[in-house]
Short mmCIF file of C-alpha atoms in Angstrom, two decimals:
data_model
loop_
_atom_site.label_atom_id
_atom_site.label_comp_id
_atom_site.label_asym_id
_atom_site.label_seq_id
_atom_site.Cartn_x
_atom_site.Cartn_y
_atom_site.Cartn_z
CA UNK A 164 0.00 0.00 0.00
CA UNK A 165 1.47 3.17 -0.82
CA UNK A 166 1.64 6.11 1.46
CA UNK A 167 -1.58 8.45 2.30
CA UNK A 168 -1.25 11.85 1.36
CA UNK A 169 -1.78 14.00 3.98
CA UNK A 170 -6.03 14.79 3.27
CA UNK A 171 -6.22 10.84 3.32
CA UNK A 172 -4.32 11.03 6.61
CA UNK A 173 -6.12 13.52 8.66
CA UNK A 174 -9.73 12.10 7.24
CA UNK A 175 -8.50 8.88 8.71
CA UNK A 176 -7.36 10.58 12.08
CA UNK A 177 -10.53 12.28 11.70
CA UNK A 178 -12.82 9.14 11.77
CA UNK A 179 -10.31 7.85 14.45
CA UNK A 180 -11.19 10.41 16.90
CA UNK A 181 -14.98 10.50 16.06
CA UNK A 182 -14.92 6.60 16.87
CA UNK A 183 -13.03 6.83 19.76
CA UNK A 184 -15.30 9.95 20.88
CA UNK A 185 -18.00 8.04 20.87
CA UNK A 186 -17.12 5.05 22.40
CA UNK A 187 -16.00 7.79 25.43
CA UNK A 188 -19.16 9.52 25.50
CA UNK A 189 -20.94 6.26 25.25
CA UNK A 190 -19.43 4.99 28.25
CA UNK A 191 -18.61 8.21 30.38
CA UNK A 192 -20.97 11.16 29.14
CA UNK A 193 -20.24 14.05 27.88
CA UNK A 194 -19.39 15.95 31.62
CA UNK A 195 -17.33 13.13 32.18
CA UNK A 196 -15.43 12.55 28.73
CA UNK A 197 -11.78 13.56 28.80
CA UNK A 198 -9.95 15.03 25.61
CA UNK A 199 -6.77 12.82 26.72
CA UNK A 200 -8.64 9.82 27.05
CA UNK A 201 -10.05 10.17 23.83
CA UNK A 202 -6.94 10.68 22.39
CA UNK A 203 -5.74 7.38 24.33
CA UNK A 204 -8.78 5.42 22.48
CA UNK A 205 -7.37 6.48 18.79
CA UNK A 206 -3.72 6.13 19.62
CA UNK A 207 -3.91 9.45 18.21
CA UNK A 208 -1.85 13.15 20.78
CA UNK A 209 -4.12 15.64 21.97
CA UNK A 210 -2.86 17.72 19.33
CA UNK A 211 -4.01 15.53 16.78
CA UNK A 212 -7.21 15.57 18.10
CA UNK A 213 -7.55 19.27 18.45
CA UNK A 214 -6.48 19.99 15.00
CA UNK A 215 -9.77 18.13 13.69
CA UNK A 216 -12.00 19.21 16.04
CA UNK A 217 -11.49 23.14 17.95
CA UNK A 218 -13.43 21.60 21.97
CA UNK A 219 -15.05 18.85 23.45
CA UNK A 220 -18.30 20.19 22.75
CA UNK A 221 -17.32 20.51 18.95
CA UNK A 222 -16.47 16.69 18.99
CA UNK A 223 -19.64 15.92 21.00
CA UNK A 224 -21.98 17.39 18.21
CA UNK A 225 -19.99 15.93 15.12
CA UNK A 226 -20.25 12.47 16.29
CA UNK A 227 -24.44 13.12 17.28
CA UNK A 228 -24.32 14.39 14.07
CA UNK A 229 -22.74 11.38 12.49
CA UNK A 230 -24.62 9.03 14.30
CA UNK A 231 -27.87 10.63 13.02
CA UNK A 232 -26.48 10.48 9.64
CA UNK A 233 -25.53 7.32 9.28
CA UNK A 234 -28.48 5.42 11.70
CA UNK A 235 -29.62 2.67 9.45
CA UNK A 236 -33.32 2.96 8.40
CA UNK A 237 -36.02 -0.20 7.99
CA UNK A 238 -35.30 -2.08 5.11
CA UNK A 239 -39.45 -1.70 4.60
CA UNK A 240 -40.50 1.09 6.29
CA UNK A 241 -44.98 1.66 7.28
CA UNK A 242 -44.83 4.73 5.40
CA UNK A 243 -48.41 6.68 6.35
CA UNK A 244 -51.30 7.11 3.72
CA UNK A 245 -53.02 9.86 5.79
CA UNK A 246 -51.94 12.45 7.88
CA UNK A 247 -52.67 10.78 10.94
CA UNK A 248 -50.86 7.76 9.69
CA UNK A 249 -47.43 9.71 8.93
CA UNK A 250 -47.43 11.47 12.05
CA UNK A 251 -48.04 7.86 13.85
CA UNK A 252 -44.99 6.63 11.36
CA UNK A 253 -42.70 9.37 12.29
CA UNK A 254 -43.56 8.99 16.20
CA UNK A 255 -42.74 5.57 15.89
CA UNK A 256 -39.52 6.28 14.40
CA UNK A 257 -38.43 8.69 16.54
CA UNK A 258 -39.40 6.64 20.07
CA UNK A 259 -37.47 3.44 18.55
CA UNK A 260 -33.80 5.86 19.12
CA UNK A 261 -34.84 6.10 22.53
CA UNK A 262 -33.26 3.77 25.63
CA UNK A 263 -35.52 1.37 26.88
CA UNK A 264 -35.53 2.57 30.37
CA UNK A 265 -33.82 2.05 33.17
CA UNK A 266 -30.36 4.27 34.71
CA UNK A 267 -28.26 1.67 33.16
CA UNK A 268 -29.49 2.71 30.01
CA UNK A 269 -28.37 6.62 29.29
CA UNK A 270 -28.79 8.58 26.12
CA UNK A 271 -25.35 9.41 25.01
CA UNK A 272 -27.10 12.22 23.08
CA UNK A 273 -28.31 13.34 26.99
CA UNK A 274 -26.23 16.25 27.17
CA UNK A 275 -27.23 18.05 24.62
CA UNK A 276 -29.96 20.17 25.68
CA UNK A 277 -28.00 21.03 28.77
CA UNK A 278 -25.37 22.37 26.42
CA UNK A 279 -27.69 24.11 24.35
CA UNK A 280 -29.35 25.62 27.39
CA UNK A 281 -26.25 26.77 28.85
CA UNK A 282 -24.68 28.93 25.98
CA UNK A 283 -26.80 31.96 24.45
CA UNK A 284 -24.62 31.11 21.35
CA UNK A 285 -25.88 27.56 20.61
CA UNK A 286 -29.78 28.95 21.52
CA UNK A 287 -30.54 31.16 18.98
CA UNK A 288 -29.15 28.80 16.21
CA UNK A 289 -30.71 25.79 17.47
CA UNK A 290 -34.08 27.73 17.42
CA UNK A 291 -33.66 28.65 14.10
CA UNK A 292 -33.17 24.94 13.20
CA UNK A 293 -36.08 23.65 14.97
CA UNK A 294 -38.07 26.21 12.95
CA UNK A 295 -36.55 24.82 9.92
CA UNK A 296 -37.95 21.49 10.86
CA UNK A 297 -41.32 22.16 11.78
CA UNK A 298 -41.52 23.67 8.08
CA UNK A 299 -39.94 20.67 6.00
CA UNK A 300 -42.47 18.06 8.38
CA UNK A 301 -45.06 20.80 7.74
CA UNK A 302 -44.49 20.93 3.92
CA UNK A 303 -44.73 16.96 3.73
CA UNK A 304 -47.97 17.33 5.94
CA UNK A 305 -49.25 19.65 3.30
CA UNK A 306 -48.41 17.64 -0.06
CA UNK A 307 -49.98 14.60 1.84
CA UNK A 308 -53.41 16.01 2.46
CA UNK A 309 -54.08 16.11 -0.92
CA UNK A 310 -53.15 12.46 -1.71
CA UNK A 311 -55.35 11.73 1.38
CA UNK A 312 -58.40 13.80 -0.02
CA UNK A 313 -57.60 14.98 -3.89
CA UNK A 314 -61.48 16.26 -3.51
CA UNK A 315 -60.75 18.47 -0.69
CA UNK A 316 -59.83 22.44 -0.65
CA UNK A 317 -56.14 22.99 -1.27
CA UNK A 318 -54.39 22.54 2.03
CA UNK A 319 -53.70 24.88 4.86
CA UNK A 320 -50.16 25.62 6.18
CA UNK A 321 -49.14 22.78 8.28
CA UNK A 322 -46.04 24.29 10.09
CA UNK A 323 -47.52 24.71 13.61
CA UNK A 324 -49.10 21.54 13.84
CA UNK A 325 -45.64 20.32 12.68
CA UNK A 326 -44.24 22.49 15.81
CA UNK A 327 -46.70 20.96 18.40
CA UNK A 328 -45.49 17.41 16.87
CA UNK A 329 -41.62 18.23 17.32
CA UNK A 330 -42.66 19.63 20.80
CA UNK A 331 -44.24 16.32 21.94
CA UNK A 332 -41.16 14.01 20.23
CA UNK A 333 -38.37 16.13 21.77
CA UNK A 334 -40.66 16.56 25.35
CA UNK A 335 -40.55 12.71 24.99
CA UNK A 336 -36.49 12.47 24.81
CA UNK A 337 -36.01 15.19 27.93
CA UNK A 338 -38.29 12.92 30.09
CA UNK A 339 -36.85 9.67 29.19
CA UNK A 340 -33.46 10.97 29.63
CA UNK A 341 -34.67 13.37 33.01
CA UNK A 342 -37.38 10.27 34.08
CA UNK A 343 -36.30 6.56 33.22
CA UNK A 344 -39.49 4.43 32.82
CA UNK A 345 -41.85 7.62 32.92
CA UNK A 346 -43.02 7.92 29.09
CA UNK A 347 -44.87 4.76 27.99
CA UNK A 348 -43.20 5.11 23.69
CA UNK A 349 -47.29 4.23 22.87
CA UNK A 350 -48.82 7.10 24.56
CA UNK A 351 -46.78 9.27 22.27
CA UNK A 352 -47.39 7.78 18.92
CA UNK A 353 -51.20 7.69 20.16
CA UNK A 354 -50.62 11.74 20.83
CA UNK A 355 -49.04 12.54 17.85
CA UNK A 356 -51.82 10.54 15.64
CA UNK A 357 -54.30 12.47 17.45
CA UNK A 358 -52.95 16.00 16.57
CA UNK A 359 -53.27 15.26 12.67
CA UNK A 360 -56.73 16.37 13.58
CA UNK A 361 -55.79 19.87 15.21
CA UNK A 362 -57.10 22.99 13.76
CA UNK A 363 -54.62 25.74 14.62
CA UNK A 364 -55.63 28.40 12.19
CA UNK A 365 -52.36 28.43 10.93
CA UNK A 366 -51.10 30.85 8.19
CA UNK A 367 -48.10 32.70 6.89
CA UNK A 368 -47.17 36.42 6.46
CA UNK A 369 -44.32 37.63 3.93
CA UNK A 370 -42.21 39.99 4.91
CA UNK A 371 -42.86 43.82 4.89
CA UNK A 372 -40.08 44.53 2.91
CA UNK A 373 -37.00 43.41 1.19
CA UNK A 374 -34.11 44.51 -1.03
CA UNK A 375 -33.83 44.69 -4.45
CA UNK A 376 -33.10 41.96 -6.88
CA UNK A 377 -30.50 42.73 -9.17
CA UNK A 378 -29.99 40.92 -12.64
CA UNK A 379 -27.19 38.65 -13.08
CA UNK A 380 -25.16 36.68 -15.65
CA UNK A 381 -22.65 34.54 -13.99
CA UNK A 382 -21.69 31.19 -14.59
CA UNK A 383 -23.02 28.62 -11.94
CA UNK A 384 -20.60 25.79 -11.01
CA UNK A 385 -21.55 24.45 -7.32
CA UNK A 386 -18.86 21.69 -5.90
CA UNK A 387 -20.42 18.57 -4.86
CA UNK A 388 -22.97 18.56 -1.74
CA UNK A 389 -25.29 16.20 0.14
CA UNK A 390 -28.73 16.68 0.66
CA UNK A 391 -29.20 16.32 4.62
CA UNK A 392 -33.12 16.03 4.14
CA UNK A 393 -32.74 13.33 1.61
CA UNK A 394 -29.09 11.87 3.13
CA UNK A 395 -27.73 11.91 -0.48
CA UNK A 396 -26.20 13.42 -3.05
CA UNK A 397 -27.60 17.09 -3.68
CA UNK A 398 -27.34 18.07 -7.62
CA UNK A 399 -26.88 21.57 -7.06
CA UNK A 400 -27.03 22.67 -10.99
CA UNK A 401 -30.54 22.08 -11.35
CA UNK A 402 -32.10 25.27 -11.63
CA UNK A 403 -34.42 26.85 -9.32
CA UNK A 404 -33.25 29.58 -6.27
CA UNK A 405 -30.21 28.97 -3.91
CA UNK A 406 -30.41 30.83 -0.64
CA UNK A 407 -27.11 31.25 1.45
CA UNK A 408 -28.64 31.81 5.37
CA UNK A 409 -26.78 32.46 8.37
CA UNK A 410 -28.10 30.28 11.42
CA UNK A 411 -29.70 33.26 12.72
CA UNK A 412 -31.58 33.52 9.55
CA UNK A 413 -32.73 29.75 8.45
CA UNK A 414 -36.22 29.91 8.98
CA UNK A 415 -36.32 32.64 6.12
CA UNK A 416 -35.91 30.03 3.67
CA UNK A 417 -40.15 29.29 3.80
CA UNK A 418 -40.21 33.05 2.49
CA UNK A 419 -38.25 31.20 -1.01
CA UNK A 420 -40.91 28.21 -0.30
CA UNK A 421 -44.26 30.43 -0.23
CA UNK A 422 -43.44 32.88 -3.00
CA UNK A 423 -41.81 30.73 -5.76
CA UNK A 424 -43.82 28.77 -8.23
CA UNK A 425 -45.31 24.99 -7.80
CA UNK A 426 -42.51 22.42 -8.26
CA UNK A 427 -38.90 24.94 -8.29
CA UNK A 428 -36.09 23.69 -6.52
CA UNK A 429 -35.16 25.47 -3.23
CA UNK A 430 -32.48 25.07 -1.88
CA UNK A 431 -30.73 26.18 1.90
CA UNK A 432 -27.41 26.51 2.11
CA UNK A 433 -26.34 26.71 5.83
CA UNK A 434 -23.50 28.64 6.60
CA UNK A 435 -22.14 30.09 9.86
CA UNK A 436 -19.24 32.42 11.60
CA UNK A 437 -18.53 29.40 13.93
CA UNK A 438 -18.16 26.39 11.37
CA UNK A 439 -16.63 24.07 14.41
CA UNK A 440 -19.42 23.58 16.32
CA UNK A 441 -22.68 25.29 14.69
CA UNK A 442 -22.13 23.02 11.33
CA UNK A 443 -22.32 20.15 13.05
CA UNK A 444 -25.13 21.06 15.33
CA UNK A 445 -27.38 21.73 11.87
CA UNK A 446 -26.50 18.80 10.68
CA UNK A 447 -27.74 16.98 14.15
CA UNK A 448 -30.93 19.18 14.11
CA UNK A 449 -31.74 18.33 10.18
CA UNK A 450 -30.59 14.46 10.45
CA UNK A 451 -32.73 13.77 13.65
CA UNK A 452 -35.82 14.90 11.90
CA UNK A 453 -35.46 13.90 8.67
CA UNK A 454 -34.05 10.49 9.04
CA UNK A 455 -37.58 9.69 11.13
CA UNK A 456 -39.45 11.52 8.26
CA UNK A 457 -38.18 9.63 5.44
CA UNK A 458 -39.45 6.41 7.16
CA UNK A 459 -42.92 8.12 7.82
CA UNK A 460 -44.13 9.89 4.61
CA UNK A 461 -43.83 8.66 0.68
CA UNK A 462 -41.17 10.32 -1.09
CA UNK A 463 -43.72 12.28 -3.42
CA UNK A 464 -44.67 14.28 -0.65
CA UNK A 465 -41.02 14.82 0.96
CA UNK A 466 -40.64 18.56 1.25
CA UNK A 467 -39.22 20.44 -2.00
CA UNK A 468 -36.56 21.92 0.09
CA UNK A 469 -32.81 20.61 -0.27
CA UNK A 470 -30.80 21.65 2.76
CA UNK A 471 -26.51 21.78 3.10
CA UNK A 472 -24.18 22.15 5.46
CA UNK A 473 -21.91 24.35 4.10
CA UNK A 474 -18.40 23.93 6.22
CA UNK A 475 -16.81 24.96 4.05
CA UNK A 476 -18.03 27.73 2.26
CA UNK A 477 -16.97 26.86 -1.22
CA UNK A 478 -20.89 26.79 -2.01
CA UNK A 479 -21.31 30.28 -0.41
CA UNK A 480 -18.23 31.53 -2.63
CA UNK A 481 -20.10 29.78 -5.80
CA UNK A 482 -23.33 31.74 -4.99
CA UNK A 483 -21.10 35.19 -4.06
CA UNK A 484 -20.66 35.06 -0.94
CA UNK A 485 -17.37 34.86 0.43
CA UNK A 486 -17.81 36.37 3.54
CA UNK A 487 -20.30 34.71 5.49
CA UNK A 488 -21.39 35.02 9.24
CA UNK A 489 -24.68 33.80 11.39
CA UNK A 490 -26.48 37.03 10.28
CA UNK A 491 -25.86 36.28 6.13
CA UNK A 492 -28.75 36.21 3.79
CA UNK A 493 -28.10 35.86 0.02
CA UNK A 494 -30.20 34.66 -2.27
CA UNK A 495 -29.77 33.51 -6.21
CA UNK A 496 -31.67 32.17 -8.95
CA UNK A 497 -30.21 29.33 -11.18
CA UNK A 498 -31.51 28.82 -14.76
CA UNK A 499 -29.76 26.78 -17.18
CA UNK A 500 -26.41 27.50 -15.33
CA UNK A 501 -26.07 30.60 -15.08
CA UNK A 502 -27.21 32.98 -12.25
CA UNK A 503 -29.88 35.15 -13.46
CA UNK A 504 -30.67 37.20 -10.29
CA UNK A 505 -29.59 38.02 -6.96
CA UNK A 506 -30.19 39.85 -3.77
CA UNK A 507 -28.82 40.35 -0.18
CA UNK A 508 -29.87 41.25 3.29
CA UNK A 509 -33.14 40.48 5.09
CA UNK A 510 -36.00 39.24 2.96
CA UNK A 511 -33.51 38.12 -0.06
CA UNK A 512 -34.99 35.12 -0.01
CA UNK A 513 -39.07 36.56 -0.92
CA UNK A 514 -37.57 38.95 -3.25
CA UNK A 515 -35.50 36.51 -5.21
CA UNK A 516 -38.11 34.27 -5.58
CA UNK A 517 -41.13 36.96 -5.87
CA UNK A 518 -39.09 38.02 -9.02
CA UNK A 519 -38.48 35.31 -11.29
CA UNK A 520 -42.02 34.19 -10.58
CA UNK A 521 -42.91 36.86 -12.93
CA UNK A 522 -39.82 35.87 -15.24
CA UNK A 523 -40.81 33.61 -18.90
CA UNK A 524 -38.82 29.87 -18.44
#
């Protein structure tokens, strides 16, 4: 075998140190987990470990992450007809990750709220994410309804009912890590059936205002991507609008999702001042969620939304941005590989897609 080149070698220290990460957390928790001891378990300095990941908390939410990326799904999963039968699907999904009770049995994903709840940093994102999950459940809530009914009015915005779902599943994995043996896994797949049937009066607002879109003419040549809704492959030159958010600014992406046409590609592209620890922690949020609602809903009604993690930020650069922070907002619109229009700043995402709604194909 000839000799690794040095990428080779630090994405093999790399998976080293997420391995032996989470056989530490596993074992110890995350209070408890020592950087040295992890860098025992992959033979690896401390050093070594550092220079992949910047803390322990940074290590902790790239190997959550990876283990919600890579969970293996049901070879045939009871994907749900109806409403009520998706949201039974994806409570049934989500309860099988959880321990089966008992102190013996700890969450090694436990910590995480703690963390969350103890750095104003982490909040704000992580809120942002949560709203970016209630809308992609919400969307496949709403292009299920007709399926269910195709006689019925066209459906209603599903995003809060999507919130009040989310709210029970993650209420569920606080008390079962807080309370071993208190939440019976039934009771909440009963619950979450039941709300399919809640009338929340939901709707959505656009923005007040936004900036202008200004005509492009660049080319359009995206490196490769994966799709954390869809855990693949994301084919980024398809054409349609690209939206660059900041983690303070993901839930803006629905303004792209409620002002462009039927059927044109959206897609997020999360980027952030603190790569480290806030890429991984969207890729957790995203994974969690979506791996439960692939094996809940058909994949014609999967939400039209493609979301990246942009590390990186090659893809910002493609789109224009090379200077991105938690506050960024850039939006673009693809056609035939080229960008054709483009704005910045709050509300880039309505205005980008407000405007080539109007444009001839």
């Amino acid at each position: 075998m000839g000799r690794l080149t040095r990428a080779e070698t630090q994405e093999r220290n790399r998976a080293k140190v997420l391995a032996a990460a989470r056989d530490e957390f596993a074992e110890r928790g995350f209070r408890d987990a020592k950087v040295d001891d992890i860098a025992d378990r992959a033979e690896l300095t401390r050093g070594a470990v550092y220079s992949n990941f910047p803390g322990k908390r940074a290590l902790y939410l790239a190997v959550l992450a990876h283990l919600a990326e890579t969970e293996p799904a049901p070879s045939h999963p009871e994907l749900g007809r109806t409403a009520r039968e998706a949201l039974g699907a994806l409570a049934r999904a989500w309860v099988a990750r959880l321990p089966p009770g008992g102190v013996e049995s700890p969450r090694i994903g436990a910590a995480l709220v703690p963390e969350i709840l103890a750095d104003d940093r982490i909040r704000q994102p992580f809120a942002q994410l949560m709203k970016l999950n209630a809308l992609l459940v919400g969307l496949a809530l709403e292009r299920l309804r007709p399926l269910d009914s195709p006689a019925a009015a066209p459906p209603r915005r599903s995003v809060r009912l999507a919130e009040t779902v989310l709210t029970t599943l993650h209420g569920a994995t606080q008390m079962t890590a807080a309370a071993p043996g208190f939440v019976e896994p039934f009771d909440i797949v009963s619950a979450c059936e039941q709300l399919a049937e809640l009338e929340l009066g939901d709707w959505w607002a656009p923005p007040p205002a936004h900036p202008p879109v200004r005509r492009s003419d660049q080319p359009w040549d995206p490196p490769s991507a994966t799709d954390v809704v869809r855990g693949e492959h994301a084919s980024l030159a398809d054409d349609g609008v690209v939206a660059v958010l900041g983690l303070h600014r993901v839930a803006a992406v629905e303004e792209a999702v409620r002002a462009a046409p039927a059927g044109t590609e959206i897609t997020a592209v999360l980027v952030t001042g603190d790569p480290g620890e806030l890429v991984p922690l969207a890729r957790l949020a995203v994974a969690e969620v979506c791996g439960c609602l692939r094996q809940a809903f058909p994949p014609p009604t999967w939400p039209g939304v493609r979301v990246v993690c942009d590390e990186s930020g090659d893809l910002a650069a493609a789109v224009g941005a090379p200077v991105v922070d938690d506050t960024t907002e850039t939006a673009v619109h693809v056609r035939s590989g080229r960008i054709t229009a483009r704005a910045d700043g709050p509300g880039a995402c309505h205005a980008v897609a407000l405007a080539e709604t109007a444009q001839p194909a």
